[in-house]
PDB file of C-alpha atoms in Angstrom:
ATOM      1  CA  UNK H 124     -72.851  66.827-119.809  1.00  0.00           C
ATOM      2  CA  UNK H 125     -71.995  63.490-120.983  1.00  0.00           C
ATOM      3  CA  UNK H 126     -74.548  61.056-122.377  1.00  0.00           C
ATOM      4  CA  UNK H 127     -76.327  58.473-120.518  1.00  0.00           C
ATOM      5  CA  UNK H 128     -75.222  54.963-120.904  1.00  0.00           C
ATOM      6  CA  UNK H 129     -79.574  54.438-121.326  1.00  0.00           C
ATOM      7  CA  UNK H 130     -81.682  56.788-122.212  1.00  0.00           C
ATOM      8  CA  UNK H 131     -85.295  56.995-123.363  1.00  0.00           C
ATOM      9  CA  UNK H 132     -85.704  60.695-125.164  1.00  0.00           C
ATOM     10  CA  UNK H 133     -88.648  62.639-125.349  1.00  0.00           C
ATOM     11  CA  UNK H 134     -90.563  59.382-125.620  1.00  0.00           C
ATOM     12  CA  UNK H 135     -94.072  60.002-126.996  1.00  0.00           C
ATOM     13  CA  UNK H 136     -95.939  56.787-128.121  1.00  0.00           C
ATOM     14  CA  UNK H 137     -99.302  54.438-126.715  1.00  0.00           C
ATOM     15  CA  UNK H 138    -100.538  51.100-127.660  1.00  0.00           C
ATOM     16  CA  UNK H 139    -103.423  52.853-130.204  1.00  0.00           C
ATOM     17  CA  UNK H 140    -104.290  56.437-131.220  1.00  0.00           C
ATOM     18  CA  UNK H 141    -103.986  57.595-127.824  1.00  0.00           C
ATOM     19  CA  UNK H 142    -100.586  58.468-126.580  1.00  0.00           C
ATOM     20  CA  UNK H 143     -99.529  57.289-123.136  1.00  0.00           C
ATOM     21  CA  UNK H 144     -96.457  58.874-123.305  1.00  0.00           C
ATOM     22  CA  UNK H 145     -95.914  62.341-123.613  1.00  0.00           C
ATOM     23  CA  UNK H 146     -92.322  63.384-123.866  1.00  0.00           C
ATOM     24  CA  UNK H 147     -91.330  61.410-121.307  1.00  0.00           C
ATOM     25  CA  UNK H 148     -87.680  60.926-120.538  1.00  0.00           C
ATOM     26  CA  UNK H 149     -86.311  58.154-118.576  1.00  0.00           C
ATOM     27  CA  UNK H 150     -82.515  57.436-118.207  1.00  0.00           C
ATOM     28  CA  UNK H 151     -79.897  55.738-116.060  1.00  0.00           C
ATOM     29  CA  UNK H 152     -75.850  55.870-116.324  1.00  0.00           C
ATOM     30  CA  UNK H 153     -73.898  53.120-115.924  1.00  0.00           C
ATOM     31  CA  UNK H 154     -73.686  51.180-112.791  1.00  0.00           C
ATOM     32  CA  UNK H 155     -76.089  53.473-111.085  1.00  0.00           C
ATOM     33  CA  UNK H 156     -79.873  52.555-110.153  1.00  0.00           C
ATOM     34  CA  UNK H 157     -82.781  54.784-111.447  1.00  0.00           C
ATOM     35  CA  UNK H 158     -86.457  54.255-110.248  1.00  0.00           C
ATOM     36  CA  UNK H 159     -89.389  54.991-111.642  1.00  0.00           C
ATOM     37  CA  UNK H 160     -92.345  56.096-109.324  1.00  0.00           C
ATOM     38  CA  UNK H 161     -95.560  57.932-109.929  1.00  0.00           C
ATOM     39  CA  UNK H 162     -99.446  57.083-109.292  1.00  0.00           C
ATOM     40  CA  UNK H 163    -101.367  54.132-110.502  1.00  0.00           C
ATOM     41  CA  UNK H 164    -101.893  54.766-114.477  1.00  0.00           C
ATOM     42  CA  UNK H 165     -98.802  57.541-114.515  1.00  0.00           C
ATOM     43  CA  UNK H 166     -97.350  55.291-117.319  1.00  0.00           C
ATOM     44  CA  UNK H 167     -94.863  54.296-115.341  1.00  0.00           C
ATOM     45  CA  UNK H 168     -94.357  50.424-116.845  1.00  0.00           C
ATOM     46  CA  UNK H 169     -95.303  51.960-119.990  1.00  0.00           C
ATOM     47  CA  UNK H 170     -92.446  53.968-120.097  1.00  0.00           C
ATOM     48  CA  UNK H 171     -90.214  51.142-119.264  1.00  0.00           C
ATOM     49  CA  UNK H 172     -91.589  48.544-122.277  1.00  0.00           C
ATOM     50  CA  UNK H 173     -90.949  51.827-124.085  1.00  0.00           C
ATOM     51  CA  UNK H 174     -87.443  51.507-123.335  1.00  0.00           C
ATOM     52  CA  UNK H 175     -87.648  47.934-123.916  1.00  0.00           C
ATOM     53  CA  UNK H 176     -89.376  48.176-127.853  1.00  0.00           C
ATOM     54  CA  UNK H 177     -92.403  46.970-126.660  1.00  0.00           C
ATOM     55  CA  UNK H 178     -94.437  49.789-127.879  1.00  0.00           C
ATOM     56  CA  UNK H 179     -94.209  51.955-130.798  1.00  0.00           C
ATOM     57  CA  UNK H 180     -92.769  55.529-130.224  1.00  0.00           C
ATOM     58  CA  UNK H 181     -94.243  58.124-132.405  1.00  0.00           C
ATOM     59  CA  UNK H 182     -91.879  60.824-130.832  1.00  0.00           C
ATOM     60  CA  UNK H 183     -88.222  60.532-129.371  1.00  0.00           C
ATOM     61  CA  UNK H 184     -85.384  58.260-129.296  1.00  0.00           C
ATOM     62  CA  UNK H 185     -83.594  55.177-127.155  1.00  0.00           C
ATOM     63  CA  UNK H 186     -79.804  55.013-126.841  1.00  0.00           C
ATOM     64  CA  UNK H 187     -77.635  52.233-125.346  1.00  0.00           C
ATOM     65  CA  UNK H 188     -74.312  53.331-125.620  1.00  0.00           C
ATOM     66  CA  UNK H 189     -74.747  56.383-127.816  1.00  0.00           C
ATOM     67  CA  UNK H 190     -76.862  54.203-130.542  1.00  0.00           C
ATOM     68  CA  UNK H 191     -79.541  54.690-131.401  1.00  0.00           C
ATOM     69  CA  UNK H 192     -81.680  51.457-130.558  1.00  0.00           C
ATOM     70  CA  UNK H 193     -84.970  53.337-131.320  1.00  0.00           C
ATOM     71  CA  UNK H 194     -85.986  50.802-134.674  1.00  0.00           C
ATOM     72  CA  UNK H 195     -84.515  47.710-132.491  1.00  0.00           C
ATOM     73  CA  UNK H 196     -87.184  44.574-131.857  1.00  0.00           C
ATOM     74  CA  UNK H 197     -86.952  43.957-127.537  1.00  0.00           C
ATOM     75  CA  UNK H 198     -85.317  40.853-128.806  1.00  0.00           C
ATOM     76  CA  UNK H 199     -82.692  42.553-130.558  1.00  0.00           C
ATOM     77  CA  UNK H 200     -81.981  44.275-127.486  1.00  0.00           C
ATOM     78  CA  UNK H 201     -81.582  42.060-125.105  1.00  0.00           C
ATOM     79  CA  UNK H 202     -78.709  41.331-128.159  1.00  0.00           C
ATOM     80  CA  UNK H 203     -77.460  44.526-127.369  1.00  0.00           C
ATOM     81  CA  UNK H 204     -77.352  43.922-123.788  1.00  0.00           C
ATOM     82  CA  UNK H 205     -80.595  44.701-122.304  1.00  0.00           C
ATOM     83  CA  UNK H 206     -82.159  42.581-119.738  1.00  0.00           C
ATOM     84  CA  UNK H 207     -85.628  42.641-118.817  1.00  0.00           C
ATOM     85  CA  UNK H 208     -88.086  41.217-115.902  1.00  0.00           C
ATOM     86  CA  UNK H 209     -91.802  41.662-116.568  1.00  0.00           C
ATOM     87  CA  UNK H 210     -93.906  42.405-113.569  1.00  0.00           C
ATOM     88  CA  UNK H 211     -96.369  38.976-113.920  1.00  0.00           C
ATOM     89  CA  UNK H 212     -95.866  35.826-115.741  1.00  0.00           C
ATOM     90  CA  UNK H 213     -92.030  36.010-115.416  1.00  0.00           C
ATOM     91  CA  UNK H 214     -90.842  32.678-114.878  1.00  0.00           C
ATOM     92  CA  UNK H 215     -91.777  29.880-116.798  1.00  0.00           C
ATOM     93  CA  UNK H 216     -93.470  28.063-113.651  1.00  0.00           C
ATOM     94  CA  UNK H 217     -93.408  23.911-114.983  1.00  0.00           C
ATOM     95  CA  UNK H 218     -89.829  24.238-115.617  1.00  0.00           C
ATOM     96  CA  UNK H 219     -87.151  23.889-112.962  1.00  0.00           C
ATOM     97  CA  UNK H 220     -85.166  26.629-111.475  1.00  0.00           C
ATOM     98  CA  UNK H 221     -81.929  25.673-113.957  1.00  0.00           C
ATOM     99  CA  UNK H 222     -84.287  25.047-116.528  1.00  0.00           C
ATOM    100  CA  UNK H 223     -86.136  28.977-116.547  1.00  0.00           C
ATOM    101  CA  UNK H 224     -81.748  29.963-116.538  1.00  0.00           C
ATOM    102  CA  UNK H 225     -81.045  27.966-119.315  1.00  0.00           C
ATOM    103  CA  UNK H 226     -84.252  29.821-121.086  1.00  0.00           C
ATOM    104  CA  UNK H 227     -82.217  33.083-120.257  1.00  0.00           C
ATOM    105  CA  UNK H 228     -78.670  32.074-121.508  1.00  0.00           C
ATOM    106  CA  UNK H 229     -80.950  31.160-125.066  1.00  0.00           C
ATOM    107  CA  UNK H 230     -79.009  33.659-127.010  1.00  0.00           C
ATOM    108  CA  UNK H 231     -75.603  32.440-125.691  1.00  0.00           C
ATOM    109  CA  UNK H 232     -73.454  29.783-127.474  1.00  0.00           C
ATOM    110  CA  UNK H 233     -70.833  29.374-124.985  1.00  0.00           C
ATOM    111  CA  UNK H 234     -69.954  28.426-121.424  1.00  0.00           C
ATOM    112  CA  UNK H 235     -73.116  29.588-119.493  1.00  0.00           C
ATOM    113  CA  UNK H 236     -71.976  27.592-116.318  1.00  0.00           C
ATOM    114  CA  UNK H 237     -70.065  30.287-114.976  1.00  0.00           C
ATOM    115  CA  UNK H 238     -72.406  32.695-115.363  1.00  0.00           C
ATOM    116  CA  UNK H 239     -75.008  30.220-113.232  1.00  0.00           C
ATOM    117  CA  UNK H 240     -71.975  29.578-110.462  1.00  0.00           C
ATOM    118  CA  UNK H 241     -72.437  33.611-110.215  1.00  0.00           C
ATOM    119  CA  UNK H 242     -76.222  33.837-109.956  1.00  0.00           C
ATOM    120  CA  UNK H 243     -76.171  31.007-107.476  1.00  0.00           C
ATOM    121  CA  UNK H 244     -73.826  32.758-105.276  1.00  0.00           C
ATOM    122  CA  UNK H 245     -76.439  35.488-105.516  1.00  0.00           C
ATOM    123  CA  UNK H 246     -79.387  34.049-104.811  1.00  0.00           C
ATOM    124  CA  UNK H 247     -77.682  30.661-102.651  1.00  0.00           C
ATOM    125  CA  UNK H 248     -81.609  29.437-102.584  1.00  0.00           C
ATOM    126  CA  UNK H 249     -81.975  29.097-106.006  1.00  0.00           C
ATOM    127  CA  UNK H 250     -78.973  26.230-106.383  1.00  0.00           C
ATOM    128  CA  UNK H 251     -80.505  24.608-102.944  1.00  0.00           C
ATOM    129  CA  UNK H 252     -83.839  24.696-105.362  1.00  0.00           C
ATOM    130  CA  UNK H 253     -82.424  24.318-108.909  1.00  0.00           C
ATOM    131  CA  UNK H 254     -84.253  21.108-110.124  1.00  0.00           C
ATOM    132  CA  UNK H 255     -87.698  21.917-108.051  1.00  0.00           C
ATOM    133  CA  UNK H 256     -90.401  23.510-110.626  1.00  0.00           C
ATOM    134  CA  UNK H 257     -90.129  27.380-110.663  1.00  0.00           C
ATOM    135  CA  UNK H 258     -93.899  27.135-110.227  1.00  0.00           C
ATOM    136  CA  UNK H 259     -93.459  26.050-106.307  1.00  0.00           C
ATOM    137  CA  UNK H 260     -91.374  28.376-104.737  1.00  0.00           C
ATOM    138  CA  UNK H 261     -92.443  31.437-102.600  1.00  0.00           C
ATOM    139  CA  UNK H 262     -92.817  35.007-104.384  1.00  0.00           C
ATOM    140  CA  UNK H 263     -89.721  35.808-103.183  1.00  0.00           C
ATOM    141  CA  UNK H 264     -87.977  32.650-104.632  1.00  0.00           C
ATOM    142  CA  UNK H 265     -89.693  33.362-107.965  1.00  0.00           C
ATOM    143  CA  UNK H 266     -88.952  36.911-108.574  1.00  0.00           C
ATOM    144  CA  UNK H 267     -85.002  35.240-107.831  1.00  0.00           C
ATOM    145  CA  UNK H 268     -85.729  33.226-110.435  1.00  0.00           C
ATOM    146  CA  UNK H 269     -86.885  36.290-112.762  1.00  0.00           C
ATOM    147  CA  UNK H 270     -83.666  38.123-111.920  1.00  0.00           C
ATOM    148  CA  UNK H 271     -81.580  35.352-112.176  1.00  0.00           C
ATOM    149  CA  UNK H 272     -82.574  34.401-115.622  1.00  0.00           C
ATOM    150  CA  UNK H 273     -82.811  38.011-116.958  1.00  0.00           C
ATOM    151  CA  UNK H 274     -78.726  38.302-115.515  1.00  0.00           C
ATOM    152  CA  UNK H 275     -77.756  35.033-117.652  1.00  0.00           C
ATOM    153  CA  UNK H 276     -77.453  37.297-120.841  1.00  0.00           C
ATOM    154  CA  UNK H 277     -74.429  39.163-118.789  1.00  0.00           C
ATOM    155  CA  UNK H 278     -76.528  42.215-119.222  1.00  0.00           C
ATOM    156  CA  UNK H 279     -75.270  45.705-119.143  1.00  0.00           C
ATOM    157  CA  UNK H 280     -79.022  47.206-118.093  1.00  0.00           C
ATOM    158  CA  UNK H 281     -81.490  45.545-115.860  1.00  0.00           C
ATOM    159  CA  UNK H 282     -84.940  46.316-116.429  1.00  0.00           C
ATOM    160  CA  UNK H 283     -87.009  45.319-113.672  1.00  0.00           C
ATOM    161  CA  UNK H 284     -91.136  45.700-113.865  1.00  0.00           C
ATOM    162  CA  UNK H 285     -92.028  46.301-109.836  1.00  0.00           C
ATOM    163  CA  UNK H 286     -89.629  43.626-108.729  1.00  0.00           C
ATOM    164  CA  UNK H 287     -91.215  43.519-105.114  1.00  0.00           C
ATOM    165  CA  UNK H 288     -94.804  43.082-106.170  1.00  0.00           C
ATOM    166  CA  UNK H 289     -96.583  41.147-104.052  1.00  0.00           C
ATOM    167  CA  UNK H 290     -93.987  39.754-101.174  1.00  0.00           C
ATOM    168  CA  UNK H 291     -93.117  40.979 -97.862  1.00  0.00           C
ATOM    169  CA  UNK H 292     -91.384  43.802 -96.486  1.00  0.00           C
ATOM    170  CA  UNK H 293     -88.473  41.670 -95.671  1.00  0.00           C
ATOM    171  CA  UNK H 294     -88.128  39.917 -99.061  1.00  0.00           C
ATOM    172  CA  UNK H 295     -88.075  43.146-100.532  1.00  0.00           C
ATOM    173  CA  UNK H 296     -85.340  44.888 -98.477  1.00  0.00           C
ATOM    174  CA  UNK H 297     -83.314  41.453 -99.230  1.00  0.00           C
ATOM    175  CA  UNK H 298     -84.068  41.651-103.384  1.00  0.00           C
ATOM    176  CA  UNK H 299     -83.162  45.457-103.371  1.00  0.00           C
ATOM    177  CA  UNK H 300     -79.868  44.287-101.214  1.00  0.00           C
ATOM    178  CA  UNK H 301     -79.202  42.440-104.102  1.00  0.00           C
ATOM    179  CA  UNK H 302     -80.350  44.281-106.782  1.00  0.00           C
ATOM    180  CA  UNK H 303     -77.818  47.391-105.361  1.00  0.00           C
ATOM    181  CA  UNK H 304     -75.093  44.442-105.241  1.00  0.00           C
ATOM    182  CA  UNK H 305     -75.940  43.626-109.211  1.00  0.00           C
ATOM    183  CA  UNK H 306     -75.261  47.588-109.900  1.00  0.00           C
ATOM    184  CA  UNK H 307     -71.975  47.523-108.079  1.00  0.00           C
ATOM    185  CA  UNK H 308     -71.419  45.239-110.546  1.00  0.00           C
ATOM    186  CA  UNK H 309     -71.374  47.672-113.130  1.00  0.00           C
ATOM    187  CA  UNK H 310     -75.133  46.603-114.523  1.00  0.00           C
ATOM    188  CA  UNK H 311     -76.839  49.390-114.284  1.00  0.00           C
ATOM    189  CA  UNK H 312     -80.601  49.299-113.461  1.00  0.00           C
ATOM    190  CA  UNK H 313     -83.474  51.041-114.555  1.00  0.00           C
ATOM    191  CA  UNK H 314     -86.591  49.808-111.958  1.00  0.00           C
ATOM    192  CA  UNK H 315     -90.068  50.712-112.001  1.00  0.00           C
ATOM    193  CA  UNK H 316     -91.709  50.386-108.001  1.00  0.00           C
ATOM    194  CA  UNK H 317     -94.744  50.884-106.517  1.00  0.00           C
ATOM    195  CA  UNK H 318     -92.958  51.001-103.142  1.00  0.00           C
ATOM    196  CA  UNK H 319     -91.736  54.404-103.890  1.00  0.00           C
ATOM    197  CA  UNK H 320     -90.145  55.277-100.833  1.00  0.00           C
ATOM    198  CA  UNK H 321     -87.910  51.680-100.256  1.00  0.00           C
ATOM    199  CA  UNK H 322     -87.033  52.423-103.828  1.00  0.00           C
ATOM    200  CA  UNK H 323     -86.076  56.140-104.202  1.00  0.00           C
ATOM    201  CA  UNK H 324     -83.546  55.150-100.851  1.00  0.00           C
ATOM    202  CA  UNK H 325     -81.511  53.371-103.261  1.00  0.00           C
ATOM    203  CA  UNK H 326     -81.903  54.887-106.507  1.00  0.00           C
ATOM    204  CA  UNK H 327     -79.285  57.107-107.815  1.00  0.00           C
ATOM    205  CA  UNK H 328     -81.777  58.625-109.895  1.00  0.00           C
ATOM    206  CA  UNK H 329     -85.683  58.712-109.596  1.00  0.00           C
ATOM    207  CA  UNK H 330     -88.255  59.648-112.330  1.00  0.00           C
ATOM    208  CA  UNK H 331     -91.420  60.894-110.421  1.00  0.00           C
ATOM    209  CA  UNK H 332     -94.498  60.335-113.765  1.00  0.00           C
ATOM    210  CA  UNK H 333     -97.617  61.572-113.957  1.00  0.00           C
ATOM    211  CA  UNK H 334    -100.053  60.998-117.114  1.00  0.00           C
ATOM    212  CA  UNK H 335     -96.969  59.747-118.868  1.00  0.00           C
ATOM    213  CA  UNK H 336     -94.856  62.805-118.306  1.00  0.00           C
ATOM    214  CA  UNK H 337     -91.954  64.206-116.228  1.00  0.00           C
ATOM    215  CA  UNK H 338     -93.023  65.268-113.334  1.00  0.00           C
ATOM    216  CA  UNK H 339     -90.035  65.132-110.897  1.00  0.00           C
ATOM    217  CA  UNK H 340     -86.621  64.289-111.884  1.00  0.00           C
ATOM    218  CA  UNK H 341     -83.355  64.185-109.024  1.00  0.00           C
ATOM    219  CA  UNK H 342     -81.636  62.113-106.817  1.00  0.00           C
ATOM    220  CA  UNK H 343     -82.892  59.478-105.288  1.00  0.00           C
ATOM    221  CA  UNK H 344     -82.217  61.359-101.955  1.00  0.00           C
ATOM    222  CA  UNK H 345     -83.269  64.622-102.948  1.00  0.00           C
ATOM    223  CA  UNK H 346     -86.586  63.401-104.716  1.00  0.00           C
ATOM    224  CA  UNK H 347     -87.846  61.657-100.340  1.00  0.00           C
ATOM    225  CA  UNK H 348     -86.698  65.149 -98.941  1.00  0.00           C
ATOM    226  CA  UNK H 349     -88.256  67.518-101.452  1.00  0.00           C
ATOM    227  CA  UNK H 350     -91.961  68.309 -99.661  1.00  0.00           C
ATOM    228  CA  UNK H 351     -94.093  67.969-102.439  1.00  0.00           C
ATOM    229  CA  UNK H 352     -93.365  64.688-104.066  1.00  0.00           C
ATOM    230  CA  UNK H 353     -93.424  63.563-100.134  1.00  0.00           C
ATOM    231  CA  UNK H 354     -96.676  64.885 -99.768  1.00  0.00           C
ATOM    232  CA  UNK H 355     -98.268  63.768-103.124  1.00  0.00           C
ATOM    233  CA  UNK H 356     -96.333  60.775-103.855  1.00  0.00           C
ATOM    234  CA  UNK H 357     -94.727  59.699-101.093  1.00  0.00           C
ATOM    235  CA  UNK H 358     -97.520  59.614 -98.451  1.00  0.00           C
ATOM    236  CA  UNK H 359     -96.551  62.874 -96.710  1.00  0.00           C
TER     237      UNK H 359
ATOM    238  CA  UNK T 240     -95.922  23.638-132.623  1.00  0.00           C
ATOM    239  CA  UNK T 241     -94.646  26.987-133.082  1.00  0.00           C
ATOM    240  CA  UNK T 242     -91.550  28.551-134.340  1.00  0.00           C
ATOM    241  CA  UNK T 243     -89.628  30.946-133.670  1.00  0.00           C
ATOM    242  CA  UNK T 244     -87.535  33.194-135.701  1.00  0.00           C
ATOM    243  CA  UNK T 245     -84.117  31.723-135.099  1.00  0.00           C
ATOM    244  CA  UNK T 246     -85.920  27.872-136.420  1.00  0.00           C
ATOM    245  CA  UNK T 247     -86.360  26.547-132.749  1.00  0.00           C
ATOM    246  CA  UNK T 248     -88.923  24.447-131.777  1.00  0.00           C
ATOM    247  CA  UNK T 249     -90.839  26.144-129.334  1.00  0.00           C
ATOM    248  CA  UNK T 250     -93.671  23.778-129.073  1.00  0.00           C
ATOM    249  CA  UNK T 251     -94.669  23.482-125.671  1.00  0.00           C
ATOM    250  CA  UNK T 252     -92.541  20.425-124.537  1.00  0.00           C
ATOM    251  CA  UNK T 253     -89.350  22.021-125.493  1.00  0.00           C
ATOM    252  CA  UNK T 254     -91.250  25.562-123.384  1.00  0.00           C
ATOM    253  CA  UNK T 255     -92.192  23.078-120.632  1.00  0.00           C
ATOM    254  CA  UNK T 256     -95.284  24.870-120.166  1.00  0.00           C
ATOM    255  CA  UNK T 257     -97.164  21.363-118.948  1.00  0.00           C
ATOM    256  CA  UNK T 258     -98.107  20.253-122.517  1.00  0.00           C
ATOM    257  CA  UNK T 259    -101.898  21.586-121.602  1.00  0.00           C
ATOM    258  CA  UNK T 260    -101.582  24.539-123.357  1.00  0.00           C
ATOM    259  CA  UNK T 261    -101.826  25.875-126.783  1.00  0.00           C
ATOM    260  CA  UNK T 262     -98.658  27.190-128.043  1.00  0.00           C
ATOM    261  CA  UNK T 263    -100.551  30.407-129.080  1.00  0.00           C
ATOM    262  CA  UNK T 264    -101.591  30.644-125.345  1.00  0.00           C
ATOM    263  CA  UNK T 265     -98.196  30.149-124.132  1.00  0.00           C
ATOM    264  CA  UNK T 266     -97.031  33.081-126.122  1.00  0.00           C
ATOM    265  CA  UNK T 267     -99.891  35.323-125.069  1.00  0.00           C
ATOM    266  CA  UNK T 268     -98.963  34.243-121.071  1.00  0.00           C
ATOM    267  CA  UNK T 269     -95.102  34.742-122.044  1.00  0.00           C
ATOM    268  CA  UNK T 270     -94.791  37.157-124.132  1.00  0.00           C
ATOM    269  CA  UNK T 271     -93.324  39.748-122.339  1.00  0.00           C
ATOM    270  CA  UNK T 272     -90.477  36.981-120.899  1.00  0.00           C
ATOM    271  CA  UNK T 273     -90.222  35.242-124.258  1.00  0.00           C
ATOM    272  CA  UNK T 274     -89.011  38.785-125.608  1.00  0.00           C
ATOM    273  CA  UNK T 275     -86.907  39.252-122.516  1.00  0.00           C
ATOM    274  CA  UNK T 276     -85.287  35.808-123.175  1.00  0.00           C
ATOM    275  CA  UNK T 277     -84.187  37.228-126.411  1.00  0.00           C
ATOM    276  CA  UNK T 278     -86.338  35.026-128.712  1.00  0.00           C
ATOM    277  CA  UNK T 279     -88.443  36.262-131.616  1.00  0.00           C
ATOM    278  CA  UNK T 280     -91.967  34.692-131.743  1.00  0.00           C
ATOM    279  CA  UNK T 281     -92.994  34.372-135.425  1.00  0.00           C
ATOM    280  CA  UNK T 282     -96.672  34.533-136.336  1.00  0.00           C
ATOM    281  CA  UNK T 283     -97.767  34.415-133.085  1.00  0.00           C
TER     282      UNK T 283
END
């Protein structure tokens, strides 16, 4: 079997002496959208910012591409092509709409206008609201916003903390409509949800975690019809 | 002001946080986005 374009080995790590983490695996090919789902506490955005450098492994490995990313800062891999959306204080609220894009294209010394054109056509709401302060636009608007400036380092992973936290069922079906649209792309996205069954619909792959550890791993599909996660994760 | 490890000014005028803010504070609200942004905070 080939190797995934992302993958998070065997991660074992915490924040202090206590591991969260315990050989977890979390991975996602290219293109395709993988979800991570599990109780409250299941380490579920831990594993992600584990992904992401944000915490220190003491076991296991990350590979982009077939490198090994493992010693990489998060800033060195959003170099490398990782994009990431943190689940609160993820736009920077007194700036405008093309202001918090700008803040994403930081790392990029050429043209970045295109790249906006493309996010505009996106999210069309976000150009109608480009000079209005991030800080005043609906959840909905915001987490655009988040997306939006996370896509203006022309990712090739998308890492997004419970994108739908917070807003309304409709707002959510339209931000996964557009987060599949952004894998079609070729991005491919690795997604940690609360709203496990909206989520796993969509995911290619879904990582079911519980006290930091595999607990389920299949399709997307396979993962709503198998009877136990339903009845233990997926509210029967 | 603080800087960051590339040399830019990331006092909070050039962040936009509102100027009411220490910088310090601005990295502990944005931390997690200032990372994602692909900009090293130094000494913060």
């Amino acid at each position: 079997m080939s190797e995934p374009f992302l993958i998070g080995e065997a991660m074992t790590g915490g924040y202090g002496a206590v591991d969260i983490l315990n050989d977890c695996t979390i991975a996602v090919e290219k293109g395709e959208i993988a979800v991570i789902v599990g109780p409250n506490g299941a380490g579920k955005s831990t594993a992600m910012k584990a992904v992401f450098g944000m915490l220190n492994l003491r076991g296991g490995q990350v590979r982009l591409d077939g490198e090994d990313i493992t010693a990489l800062s998060p800033q060195d891999r959003v170099a490398k092509g990782m994009g990431f959306v943190p689940q609160t204080s993820n736009i920077f609220t007194s700036m405008t709409v093309e202001e918090n894009l700008e803040m994403g294209a930081f790392l990029r010394h050429d043209d970045i206008s295109g790249t906006m054109a493309q996010i505009y056509d996106l999210f069309p709401i976000l150009k109608e609201k480009r000079y209005q302060a991030a800080g005043e636009l609906s959840g909905g608007q915001r987490q655009q916003v988040a997306v939006g400036r996370a896509l203006m380092t022309q990712p090739k992973v998308l890492m997004l903390d419970e994108p739908t936290a917070g807003v309304s069922p409709i707002v959510m079906d339209e931000l996964f409509d557009r987060i599949i649209e952004i894998a079609r792309s070729g991005i491919s996205i690795l997604m940690v949800e609360q709203n496990a069954r909206q989520a796993l619909e969509i995911a290619h792959k879904g990582y079911v975690l519980v006290q930091g550890a595999n607990r389920f791993t299949d399709s997307g599909q396979a993962l709503m019809q198998d009877p136990e996660v339903r009845r233990s994760f997926l509210g029967g | 002001m603080v800087e960051v490890a590339n040399g830019t000014d990331f006092s909070s005028e050039n962040l936009a946080c509102g100027g009411a803010l220490p910088c310090k504070a601005v990295l502990d609200i944005y931390e997690q986005m200032i990372l994602g942004c692909g900009i090293a905070p130094k000494g913060a």
